[in-house]
CSV table of C-alpha atoms in Angstrom, one decimal:
chain,number,residue,atom,x,y,z
X,1,MET,CA,22.7,9.1,16.8
X,2,TYR,CA,21.3,7.1,13.8
X,3,LYS,CA,23.7,4.7,12.0
X,4,ASN,CA,23.0,3.9,8.4
X,5,LEU,CA,22.8,0.2,7.7
X,6,GLU,CA,25.8,0.3,5.4
X,7,GLY,CA,27.3,-3.1,6.1
X,8,ARG,CA,25.2,-5.3,4.0
X,9,PRO,CA,23.1,-3.3,1.5
X,10,GLY,CA,22.1,-6.4,-0.5
X,11,THR,CA,20.8,-8.1,2.6
X,12,VAL,CA,18.9,-5.0,3.7
X,13,LEU,CA,17.2,-4.8,0.3
X,14,ALA,CA,16.3,-8.5,0.3
X,15,ALA,CA,14.9,-8.3,3.8
X,16,ALA,CA,12.8,-5.2,3.0
X,17,ALA,CA,11.6,-6.6,-0.3
X,18,VAL,CA,10.5,-9.9,1.2
X,19,ALA,CA,8.7,-8.1,4.1
X,20,GLN,CA,6.9,-5.9,1.6
X,21,PHE,CA,6.1,-8.9,-0.6
X,22,VAL,CA,4.2,-10.7,2.2
X,23,ALA,CA,2.2,-7.6,3.1
X,24,ALA,CA,1.2,-7.0,-0.5
X,25,LEU,CA,0.4,-10.7,-1.0
X,26,ASP,CA,-1.9,-10.7,2.0
X,27,MET,CA,-3.9,-7.8,0.6
X,28,ALA,CA,-5.0,-9.9,-2.4
X,29,VAL,CA,-4.7,-13.6,-1.4
X,30,VAL,CA,-7.7,-13.7,0.9
X,31,ASN,CA,-10.2,-12.1,-1.6
X,32,VAL,CA,-10.4,-15.2,-3.8
X,33,ALA,CA,-10.9,-17.5,-0.8
X,34,LEU,CA,-13.9,-15.6,0.7
X,35,PRO,CA,-16.6,-18.0,-0.5
X,36,ALA,CA,-14.6,-21.0,0.9
X,37,ILE,CA,-14.0,-19.2,4.2
X,38,ARG,CA,-17.7,-18.5,4.5
X,39,ALA,CA,-18.6,-22.1,4.0
X,40,GLY,CA,-15.8,-23.4,6.2
X,41,LEU,CA,-16.4,-21.2,9.3
X,42,GLY,CA,-20.1,-20.4,8.9
X,43,PHE,CA,-19.8,-16.7,8.4
X,44,ALA,CA,-23.1,-14.7,8.2
X,45,PRO,CA,-23.3,-13.0,4.8
X,46,LEU,CA,-22.9,-9.5,6.2
X,47,ASP,CA,-20.0,-10.4,8.5
X,48,LEU,CA,-17.8,-12.0,5.8
X,49,SER,CA,-16.6,-8.7,4.5
X,50,TRP,CA,-14.9,-8.0,7.8
X,51,VAL,CA,-12.3,-10.6,6.9
X,52,VAL,CA,-11.1,-8.0,4.3
X,53,HIS,CA,-12.1,-4.8,6.0
X,54,ILE,CA,-10.5,-5.3,9.4
X,55,TYR,CA,-7.1,-5.8,7.8
X,56,ALA,CA,-7.5,-2.6,5.8
X,57,LEU,CA,-8.7,-0.8,8.9
X,58,THR,CA,-5.8,-1.7,11.2
X,59,PHE,CA,-3.2,-1.5,8.4
X,60,GLY,CA,-4.2,1.9,7.2
X,61,GLY,CA,-5.0,3.3,10.7
X,62,PHE,CA,-1.6,2.6,12.3
X,63,LEU,CA,0.8,3.3,9.4
X,64,LEU,CA,1.7,6.8,10.6
X,65,LEU,CA,2.4,5.6,14.1
X,66,GLY,CA,4.5,2.7,12.8
X,67,GLY,CA,6.5,5.1,10.6
X,68,ARG,CA,7.4,7.5,13.4
X,69,THR,CA,8.0,4.7,15.9
X,70,CYS,CA,10.7,3.2,13.7
X,71,ASP,CA,12.5,6.6,13.5
X,72,LEU,CA,12.6,6.8,17.3
X,73,TYR,CA,13.2,3.2,18.4
X,74,GLY,CA,15.0,1.6,15.4
X,75,ARG,CA,13.9,0.5,12.0
X,76,ARG,CA,15.2,-3.1,12.3
X,77,ARG,CA,13.7,-3.5,15.7
X,78,LEU,CA,10.3,-2.5,14.5
X,79,LEU,CA,10.5,-4.6,11.4
X,80,VAL,CA,11.3,-7.7,13.5
X,81,LEU,CA,8.4,-6.9,15.8
X,82,GLY,CA,6.0,-6.2,12.9
X,83,LEU,CA,6.9,-9.4,11.0
X,84,SER,CA,6.7,-11.5,14.2
X,85,VAL,CA,3.2,-10.2,14.9
X,86,PHE,CA,2.2,-10.7,11.3
X,87,GLY,CA,3.5,-14.3,11.2
X,88,LEU,CA,1.9,-15.3,14.5
X,89,CYS,CA,-1.5,-13.9,13.5
X,90,SER,CA,-1.2,-15.6,10.1
X,91,LEU,CA,-0.7,-18.9,12.0
X,92,ALA,CA,-3.7,-18.1,14.3
X,93,GLY,CA,-5.9,-17.3,11.3
X,94,GLY,CA,-5.0,-20.5,9.6
X,95,LEU,CA,-6.0,-22.5,12.7
X,96,ALA,CA,-9.2,-20.4,13.4
X,97,GLN,CA,-12.2,-22.4,14.4
X,98,ALA,CA,-14.8,-19.6,14.6
X,99,PRO,CA,-15.5,-16.4,12.6
X,100,TRP,CA,-14.4,-14.1,15.4
X,101,GLN,CA,-11.0,-15.8,15.7
X,102,LEU,CA,-10.3,-15.2,12.0
X,103,VAL,CA,-11.3,-11.6,12.2
X,104,ALA,CA,-9.1,-11.1,15.2
X,105,ALA,CA,-6.2,-12.7,13.4
X,106,ARG,CA,-6.7,-10.4,10.4
X,107,ALA,CA,-6.7,-7.4,12.7
X,108,GLY,CA,-3.4,-8.5,14.2
X,109,GLN,CA,-2.0,-9.0,10.7
X,110,GLY,CA,-2.9,-5.4,9.8
X,111,LEU,CA,-1.1,-4.2,13.0
X,112,GLY,CA,2.0,-6.2,12.1
X,113,ALA,CA,2.0,-4.9,8.5
X,114,ALA,CA,1.5,-1.3,9.7
X,115,ALA,CA,4.8,-1.7,11.7
X,116,ALA,CA,6.7,-3.7,9.1
X,117,ALA,CA,5.8,-1.7,5.9
X,118,PRO,CA,7.2,1.7,6.8
X,119,ALA,CA,10.2,0.2,8.6
X,120,ALA,CA,11.1,-1.8,5.5
X,121,LEU,CA,11.0,1.3,3.3
X,122,ALA,CA,12.9,3.4,5.8
X,123,MET,CA,15.6,0.8,5.9
X,124,ILE,CA,16.1,1.1,2.2
X,125,THR,CA,16.1,4.9,2.2
X,126,THR,CA,18.6,5.1,5.1
X,127,THR,CA,20.9,2.5,3.6
X,128,PHE,CA,21.1,3.7,0.0
X,129,PRO,CA,22.0,7.4,-0.6
X,130,GLU,CA,19.9,9.5,-2.9
X,131,GLY,CA,20.7,9.0,-6.5
X,132,PRO,CA,21.0,6.0,-8.8
X,133,ARG,CA,21.7,3.5,-6.0
X,134,ARG,CA,18.5,4.4,-4.1
X,135,VAL,CA,16.5,4.5,-7.3
X,136,ARG,CA,17.6,1.0,-8.2
X,137,ALA,CA,16.9,-0.3,-4.7
X,138,LEU,CA,13.5,1.2,-4.6
X,139,GLY,CA,12.8,-0.1,-8.1
X,140,VAL,CA,13.4,-3.6,-6.8
X,141,TRP,CA,11.2,-2.9,-3.8
X,142,SER,CA,8.4,-1.5,-5.9
X,143,ALA,CA,8.5,-4.4,-8.4
X,144,VAL,CA,8.4,-7.0,-5.6
X,145,ASN,CA,5.5,-5.0,-3.9
X,146,ALA,CA,3.5,-4.9,-7.2
X,147,ALA,CA,4.2,-8.6,-7.9
X,148,GLY,CA,3.1,-9.5,-4.5
X,149,GLY,CA,-0.3,-8.0,-5.1
X,150,ALA,CA,-0.7,-9.6,-8.5
X,151,LEU,CA,0.6,-13.0,-7.4
X,152,GLY,CA,-1.7,-12.9,-4.4
X,153,VAL,CA,-4.6,-13.4,-6.7
X,154,LEU,CA,-2.9,-16.4,-8.3
X,155,ALA,CA,-1.9,-17.9,-5.0
X,156,GLY,CA,-5.3,-17.4,-3.5
X,157,GLY,CA,-7.0,-19.2,-6.4
X,158,LEU,CA,-4.6,-22.1,-6.4
X,159,LEU,CA,-4.5,-22.6,-2.6
X,160,THR,CA,-8.2,-22.3,-2.2
X,161,GLU,CA,-8.9,-24.8,-5.0
X,162,TYR,CA,-6.2,-27.4,-4.3
X,163,ALA,CA,-5.2,-27.0,-0.7
X,164,GLY,CA,-8.1,-25.4,1.2
X,165,TRP,CA,-8.7,-21.8,2.4
X,166,ARG,CA,-6.6,-22.1,5.5
X,167,TRP,CA,-3.5,-22.1,3.4
X,168,VAL,CA,-4.1,-18.6,2.2
X,169,MET,CA,-3.2,-17.7,5.8
X,170,LEU,CA,-0.6,-20.3,6.5
X,171,ILE,CA,1.4,-19.5,3.4
X,172,ASN,CA,2.5,-16.3,5.1
X,173,VAL,CA,4.3,-18.2,7.9
X,174,PRO,CA,7.3,-19.6,5.8
X,175,ILE,CA,7.6,-16.3,3.9
X,176,VAL,CA,7.8,-14.4,7.2
X,177,ALA,CA,10.4,-16.8,8.5
X,178,VAL,CA,12.6,-16.1,5.5
X,179,ALA,CA,12.1,-12.3,6.0
X,180,LEU,CA,13.0,-12.6,9.7
X,181,ALA,CA,16.2,-14.5,8.9
X,182,LEU,CA,17.2,-11.9,6.4
X,183,VAL,CA,16.4,-9.0,8.8
X,184,CYS,CA,18.4,-10.6,11.5
X,185,ALA,CA,21.4,-10.8,9.2
X,186,THR,CA,21.4,-7.1,8.7
X,187,PRO,CA,23.4,-4.7,10.9
X,188,ALA,CA,21.5,-3.1,13.8
X,189,ASP,CA,20.6,0.5,13.4
X,190,ALA,CA,21.6,2.3,16.6
X,191,ALA,CA,18.5,4.4,17.2
X,192,ARG,CA,18.6,6.6,20.3
X,193,LEU,CA,16.2,9.2,21.5
X,194,ALA,CA,17.6,12.7,21.7
X,195,ARG,CA,17.0,14.8,24.8
X,196,GLY,CA,13.4,16.0,24.8
X,197,GLU,CA,12.5,13.6,21.9
X,198,ARG,CA,9.4,11.4,22.5
X,199,LEU,CA,6.7,9.6,20.7
X,200,ASP,CA,3.8,12.0,20.1
X,201,VAL,CA,1.1,10.0,21.9
X,202,LEU,CA,-1.7,12.6,21.4
X,203,GLY,CA,-0.9,12.9,17.7
X,204,ALA,CA,-0.9,9.1,17.5
X,205,VAL,CA,-4.3,8.9,19.0
X,206,PHE,CA,-5.8,11.5,16.7
X,207,ALA,CA,-4.1,10.2,13.5
X,208,THR,CA,-4.9,6.5,14.2
X,209,SER,CA,-8.5,7.3,15.2
X,210,GLY,CA,-9.0,9.7,12.3
X,211,VAL,CA,-7.5,7.5,9.6
X,212,GLY,CA,-9.1,4.4,11.0
X,213,LEU,CA,-12.6,6.1,11.1
X,214,LEU,CA,-12.1,7.2,7.5
X,215,VAL,CA,-11.2,3.7,6.4
X,216,PHE,CA,-14.1,2.3,8.4
X,217,GLY,CA,-16.6,4.7,6.8
X,218,VAL,CA,-15.4,4.0,3.3
X,219,VAL,CA,-15.1,0.2,3.4
X,220,ARG,CA,-18.6,-0.2,5.0
X,221,THR,CA,-20.3,1.6,2.1
X,222,ASP,CA,-20.7,-1.8,0.4
X,223,ALA,CA,-23.1,-2.7,3.1
X,224,VAL,CA,-24.8,0.6,4.2
X,225,GLY,CA,-24.3,2.9,1.2
X,226,TRP,CA,-22.8,6.3,0.9
X,227,GLY,CA,-26.0,8.1,1.9
X,228,SER,CA,-26.4,6.4,5.3
X,229,PRO,CA,-26.0,8.2,8.6
X,230,ALA,CA,-23.4,5.7,9.6
X,231,THR,CA,-21.2,6.6,6.6
X,232,TRP,CA,-21.6,10.4,7.0
X,233,GLY,CA,-21.1,10.1,10.7
X,234,SER,CA,-17.9,8.2,10.3
X,235,LEU,CA,-16.5,10.6,7.6
X,236,ALA,CA,-17.5,13.6,9.7
X,237,GLY,CA,-15.8,12.2,12.8
X,238,SER,CA,-12.7,11.5,10.7
X,239,VAL,CA,-12.5,15.1,9.5
X,240,VAL,CA,-12.7,16.4,13.1
X,241,LEU,CA,-10.1,14.0,14.3
X,242,LEU,CA,-7.7,14.7,11.5
X,243,ALA,CA,-8.2,18.4,11.9
X,244,ALA,CA,-7.3,18.0,15.6
X,245,PHE,CA,-4.3,15.9,14.5
X,246,ALA,CA,-3.1,18.8,12.2
X,247,TYR,CA,-3.5,21.3,15.0
X,248,ALA,CA,-1.7,19.1,17.5
X,249,GLU,CA,1.2,18.5,15.2
X,250,SER,CA,1.7,22.3,14.7
X,251,ARG,CA,2.0,22.7,18.5
X,252,THR,CA,4.4,19.9,19.5
X,253,THR,CA,8.1,19.8,19.3
X,254,SER,CA,8.1,16.1,18.6
X,255,PRO,CA,5.4,15.6,15.9
X,256,LEU,CA,4.2,12.3,14.5
X,257,LEU,CA,4.1,14.1,11.2
X,258,ARG,CA,6.0,17.3,10.9
X,259,PRO,CA,3.9,19.8,8.9
X,260,GLY,CA,7.0,21.1,7.1
X,261,LEU,CA,7.6,17.7,5.5
X,262,LEU,CA,4.5,18.1,3.3
X,263,ARG,CA,5.8,21.5,2.1
X,264,SER,CA,8.4,19.6,0.0
X,265,ARG,CA,7.2,19.4,-3.6
X,266,TRP,CA,8.6,15.9,-3.9
X,267,VAL,CA,6.9,14.6,-0.8
X,268,ALA,CA,3.5,16.3,-1.4
X,269,GLY,CA,3.4,15.6,-5.1
X,270,ALA,CA,4.5,12.0,-4.8
X,271,ASN,CA,1.9,11.2,-2.1
X,272,ALA,CA,-0.9,12.8,-4.2
X,273,LEU,CA,0.3,10.8,-7.2
X,274,VAL,CA,0.5,7.5,-5.4
X,275,PHE,CA,-3.0,8.1,-3.9
X,276,LEU,CA,-4.4,8.4,-7.4
X,277,ALA,CA,-2.4,5.5,-8.9
X,278,ALA,CA,-3.3,3.2,-6.1
X,279,ALA,CA,-7.0,4.0,-6.5
X,280,GLY,CA,-6.8,3.2,-10.2
X,281,GLN,CA,-4.7,0.0,-9.9
X,282,PHE,CA,-6.7,-1.5,-6.9
X,283,THR,CA,-10.0,-1.0,-8.7
X,284,ALA,CA,-8.6,-2.4,-12.0
X,285,PHE,CA,-7.6,-5.6,-10.1
X,286,TYR,CA,-11.1,-5.7,-8.6
X,287,PHE,CA,-13.1,-5.2,-11.7
X,288,VAL,CA,-11.0,-7.4,-14.0
X,289,SER,CA,-11.1,-10.2,-11.4
X,290,LEU,CA,-14.9,-10.0,-11.2
X,291,TYR,CA,-15.2,-9.8,-15.0
X,292,MET,CA,-13.2,-13.0,-15.5
X,293,GLN,CA,-15.2,-14.9,-12.8
X,294,GLN,CA,-18.7,-13.6,-13.2
X,295,VAL,CA,-18.8,-12.8,-16.9
X,296,LEU,CA,-16.3,-15.1,-18.5
X,297,GLY,CA,-17.1,-17.9,-16.1
X,298,MET,CA,-13.4,-18.6,-15.1
X,299,GLY,CA,-12.7,-20.5,-11.9
X,300,ALA,CA,-10.6,-19.2,-9.0
X,301,ALA,CA,-7.4,-20.9,-10.1
X,302,ALA,CA,-7.9,-19.9,-13.8
X,303,THR,CA,-8.6,-16.3,-12.7
X,304,GLY,CA,-5.4,-16.2,-10.6
X,305,ALA,CA,-3.4,-17.6,-13.6
X,306,GLY,CA,-5.0,-14.9,-15.7
X,307,PHE,CA,-3.1,-12.3,-13.7
X,308,LEU,CA,0.3,-13.7,-14.5
X,309,PRO,CA,0.7,-11.5,-17.6
X,310,PHE,CA,-0.2,-8.5,-15.4
X,311,SER,CA,2.6,-9.5,-13.0
X,312,ALA,CA,5.1,-9.9,-15.8
X,313,GLY,CA,4.2,-6.5,-17.2
X,314,LEU,CA,4.7,-4.9,-13.8
X,315,VAL,CA,8.1,-6.4,-13.5
X,316,VAL,CA,9.1,-5.2,-17.0
X,317,GLY,CA,7.8,-1.7,-16.4
X,318,SER,CA,9.6,-1.5,-13.1
X,319,VAL,CA,12.9,-2.6,-14.6
X,320,VAL,CA,12.6,0.0,-17.4
X,321,ALA,CA,11.6,2.7,-15.0
X,322,THR,CA,14.5,2.0,-12.7
X,323,ARG,CA,17.0,2.6,-15.5
X,324,LEU,CA,15.3,5.7,-16.8
X,325,THR,CA,14.8,7.2,-13.4
X,326,ALA,CA,18.4,6.8,-12.5
X,327,ALA,CA,19.5,8.6,-15.6
X,328,ARG,CA,16.7,11.2,-16.1
X,329,GLY,CA,14.7,11.5,-12.9
X,330,PRO,CA,11.2,10.3,-12.0
X,331,ARG,CA,9.2,12.4,-14.3
X,332,ALA,CA,10.7,10.6,-17.3
X,333,CYS,CA,8.7,7.6,-16.3
X,334,LEU,CA,5.8,8.9,-14.3
X,335,VAL,CA,4.2,10.9,-17.1
X,336,PRO,CA,4.5,8.3,-19.9
X,337,GLY,CA,3.7,5.5,-17.4
X,338,ALA,CA,0.5,7.1,-16.2
X,339,LEU,CA,-0.6,7.8,-19.8
X,340,LEU,CA,0.2,4.2,-20.8
X,341,ALA,CA,-1.8,2.9,-17.9
X,342,THR,CA,-4.6,5.2,-19.0
X,343,ALA,CA,-4.5,3.7,-22.5
X,344,GLY,CA,-4.6,0.2,-21.1
X,345,LEU,CA,-7.6,0.9,-18.8
X,346,ALA,CA,-9.4,2.6,-21.6
X,347,TRP,CA,-8.9,-0.5,-23.6
X,348,PHE,CA,-10.2,-2.6,-20.7
X,349,SER,CA,-13.3,-0.5,-20.6
X,350,LEU,CA,-14.3,-2.0,-24.0
X,351,ILE,CA,-15.0,-5.4,-22.3
X,352,SER,CA,-18.1,-7.1,-23.5
X,353,PRO,CA,-20.4,-9.9,-22.1
X,354,HIS,CA,-19.5,-12.1,-25.0
X,355,GLY,CA,-15.7,-11.5,-24.8
X,356,GLY,CA,-12.9,-13.8,-23.9
X,357,PHE,CA,-9.6,-13.8,-22.1
X,358,LEU,CA,-7.4,-13.4,-25.2
X,359,THR,CA,-9.6,-10.7,-26.8
X,360,ASP,CA,-10.7,-8.7,-23.7
X,361,VAL,CA,-8.1,-9.3,-21.0
X,362,LEU,CA,-4.6,-10.2,-22.2
X,363,GLY,CA,-3.8,-7.2,-24.4
X,364,PRO,CA,-5.1,-4.5,-22.0
X,365,SER,CA,-3.4,-6.4,-19.0
X,366,LEU,CA,0.0,-6.0,-20.6
X,367,VAL,CA,-0.4,-2.4,-21.5
X,368,THR,CA,-1.9,-1.4,-18.2
X,369,SER,CA,0.7,-3.3,-16.1
X,370,VAL,CA,3.7,-2.0,-18.0
X,371,GLY,CA,2.4,1.6,-17.5
X,372,ALA,CA,1.7,0.9,-13.8
X,373,GLY,CA,5.2,-0.5,-13.4
X,374,LEU,CA,6.6,2.7,-14.9
X,375,VAL,CA,4.7,4.7,-12.3
X,376,LEU,CA,5.1,2.6,-9.2
X,377,ALA,CA,8.9,2.0,-9.5
X,378,PRO,CA,10.0,5.6,-9.2
X,379,ILE,CA,7.3,7.0,-7.0
X,380,ALA,CA,8.8,5.8,-3.7
X,381,ALA,CA,12.1,7.4,-4.7
X,382,ALA,CA,10.3,10.7,-5.3
X,383,ALA,CA,8.4,10.5,-2.0
X,384,THR,CA,11.6,10.1,0.0
X,385,THR,CA,13.7,12.6,-1.9
X,386,GLY,CA,15.3,15.3,0.4
X,387,VAL,CA,14.0,13.6,3.6
X,388,ALA,CA,16.4,13.6,6.5
X,389,PRO,CA,17.4,10.1,7.8
X,390,GLY,CA,15.8,10.8,11.1
X,391,GLU,CA,12.5,11.3,9.4
X,392,ALA,CA,12.7,8.4,6.9
X,393,GLY,CA,10.1,6.4,8.8
X,394,MET,CA,7.8,9.4,9.0
X,395,ALA,CA,8.0,9.9,5.2
X,396,SER,CA,7.6,6.1,4.7
X,397,GLY,CA,4.5,6.0,6.9
X,398,VAL,CA,3.0,8.9,5.0
X,399,PHE,CA,3.7,7.3,1.7
X,400,ASN,CA,2.3,3.9,2.7
X,401,SER,CA,-0.8,5.7,4.2
X,402,SER,CA,-1.4,7.5,0.9
X,403,ARG,CA,-1.2,4.3,-1.1
X,404,GLN,CA,-3.4,2.4,1.3
X,405,LEU,CA,-6.0,5.1,1.5
X,406,GLY,CA,-6.0,5.6,-2.2
X,407,GLY,CA,-6.8,1.9,-2.7
X,408,CYS,CA,-9.6,1.9,-0.1
X,409,VAL,CA,-11.3,5.1,-1.1
X,410,GLY,CA,-10.9,4.4,-4.9
X,411,LEU,CA,-12.3,0.9,-4.6
X,412,ALA,CA,-15.2,2.0,-2.5
X,413,VAL,CA,-16.2,4.9,-4.7
X,414,LEU,CA,-15.8,3.1,-8.0
X,415,ALA,CA,-17.5,0.0,-6.8
X,416,THR,CA,-20.5,2.2,-6.0
X,417,VAL,CA,-20.3,3.8,-9.4
X,418,ALA,CA,-20.3,0.3,-11.1
X,419,ALA,CA,-23.1,-0.9,-8.9
X,420,HIS,CA,-25.2,2.1,-9.7
X,421,ARG,CA,-24.7,1.4,-13.5
X,422,THR,CA,-25.6,-2.2,-13.0
X,423,GLY,CA,-28.6,-1.6,-10.8
X,424,SER,CA,-30.5,-4.7,-9.7
X,425,ALA,CA,-29.7,-6.6,-12.9
X,426,THR,CA,-27.6,-9.8,-12.5
X,427,GLY,CA,-27.1,-10.8,-16.1
X,428,ARG,CA,-23.7,-10.9,-17.8
X,429,ALA,CA,-24.5,-7.9,-20.0
X,430,ALA,CA,-25.4,-5.7,-17.0
X,431,LEU,CA,-22.4,-6.8,-14.9
X,432,SER,CA,-20.0,-6.2,-17.9
X,433,ASP,CA,-21.4,-2.7,-18.4
X,434,GLY,CA,-20.9,-1.8,-14.7
X,435,TYR,CA,-17.3,-3.1,-14.7
X,436,ALA,CA,-16.5,-1.3,-17.9
X,437,LEU,CA,-17.6,2.0,-16.4
X,438,GLY,CA,-15.5,1.4,-13.3
X,439,LEU,CA,-12.5,0.7,-15.5
X,440,ALA,CA,-13.1,3.8,-17.5
X,441,VAL,CA,-13.1,5.9,-14.4
X,442,SER,CA,-9.9,4.2,-13.3
X,443,ALA,CA,-8.4,5.4,-16.5
X,444,VAL,CA,-9.3,9.0,-15.6
X,445,LEU,CA,-7.5,8.6,-12.3
X,446,PHE,CA,-4.3,7.8,-14.1
X,447,VAL,CA,-4.8,10.9,-16.3
X,448,LEU,CA,-5.0,12.9,-13.1
X,449,ALA,CA,-1.8,11.2,-11.8
X,450,ALA,CA,0.0,12.3,-15.0
X,451,ALA,CA,-1.2,15.9,-14.4
X,452,VAL,CA,0.2,15.8,-10.8
X,453,ALA,CA,3.5,14.5,-12.1
X,454,ILE,CA,3.7,17.3,-14.7
X,455,GLY,CA,2.5,20.1,-12.4
X,456,ALA,CA,3.7,19.2,-8.9
X,457,LEU,CA,7.0,17.4,-9.2
X,458,PRO,CA,10.4,19.0,-10.1
X,459,ARG,CA,12.0,17.8,-13.3
X,460,ARG,CA,15.0,16.0,-11.8
X,461,LEU,CA,15.9,14.4,-8.4
X,462,SER,CA,18.9,16.7,-8.2
X,463,ALA,CA,16.6,19.7,-8.1
X,464,ALA,CA,15.1,18.7,-4.7
X,465,PRO,CA,16.3,20.7,-1.7
X,466,ALA,CA,17.0,18.9,1.5
X,467,VAL,CA,14.0,18.7,3.8
X,468,ARG,CA,15.1,20.1,7.1
X,469,THR,CA,13.7,18.5,10.3
X,470,GLY,CA,13.2,21.9,11.8
X,471,THR,CA,13.8,21.0,15.5
X,472,ARG,CA,16.9,21.0,17.6
X,473,ALA,CA,16.1,17.4,18.7
X,474,HIS,CA,16.1,16.2,15.1
X,475,HIS,CA,19.3,17.9,14.2
X,476,HIS,CA,20.9,16.3,17.3
X,477,LEU,CA,19.6,12.9,16.1
X,478,GLU,CA,21.5,13.4,12.8
X,479,GLY,CA,24.6,14.8,14.4
X,480,THR,CA,24.2,18.2,12.7
X,481,ARG,CA,23.8,21.7,14.0
X,482,PRO,CA,20.5,23.6,13.6
């Protein structure tokens, strides 16, 4: 029988938010430090990218497994395990003396994050009932998640410039300690396997291998290109493995991802939308950061500080979205938010080689970030609407996978688009032109996100039917009859 964590909802929310903050922070904090890491540990030029890629590979590959595991064995238990692994690997990365040690530590961080992220989101959805309370809680969680990514750029720049690259890893240790203290203060969820319930090992192998191979093929395009046999081989292998995963899930009574879950308009529509929004947001971060450093000539710390208005806009958008969503449903924010982000990115696409921060970055940063905040705050509530408590981790794993894959695929594709426009030129005019094209395509992604919100999502949260688990074992878990 599952027991909702009803005793201390505020502590549950704080624990989940801090856990998500450190995972989001780590996605961004390392990027600014890469040149210093290369010099400090003697990375070969082609190997340096693995400091970023291995984290994306293990994080994205194991999210579905992490989500389902927390349903079966306890959300708090898995969150403690994931945070502990993440913290220990952060410490190991900060003390690394050789390139392979840092890469191994980053792989471990990804595994820890893949366990912690879906467990944190599932704790919120099983603690706060559907309606305004859950919307407000997920609004806080989304704002903290978005702020973690934006502040990661600032923290990475400041730490690299004034404390050394090792602190971009070591900074995670005290944050994880705070998260663990908060998690340990929450009531335990009494997870217990029902008779016949088990972890879908075969599905886990297919899903982890298929998603991992997809991420591997996509992130390596910066080195080998989209037309190489390595890329096409990886993507083809991913398709085969994911097809095998889909077949296996339709045949088992204890699926890692129940196919019926994706028949919910809320779940399917929200995951499609977050894939597109993450692709647009991640690539905007990437291109704007490069523009400030390589075209405007700003240093690492100044570039990080340049993202503070973006962070503020995300928080403002999230606060507004939380209130509107509680009263009128997610579509009231998702559509205007996506269109506002589109306008901001279209404005960004007007950057010039002779621009400046005040004229080319500040204004579009505020518009884009408020729009992104309006989108990101309600989307988690939409993705978990109607989901049974016993499948909260499953839905959370799918949602986090969609966001992670959207960011990886979007960044790889649009980086290629920008590089093709730039060609072999290295001047500020050519670089600015390439980044502008990438930002323009990011705007198109948010247009598509608005179309998904209009066409796929019901108008109000109350319109969502409950998503049934569909197996006797799951009904037993929830204490209901089939």
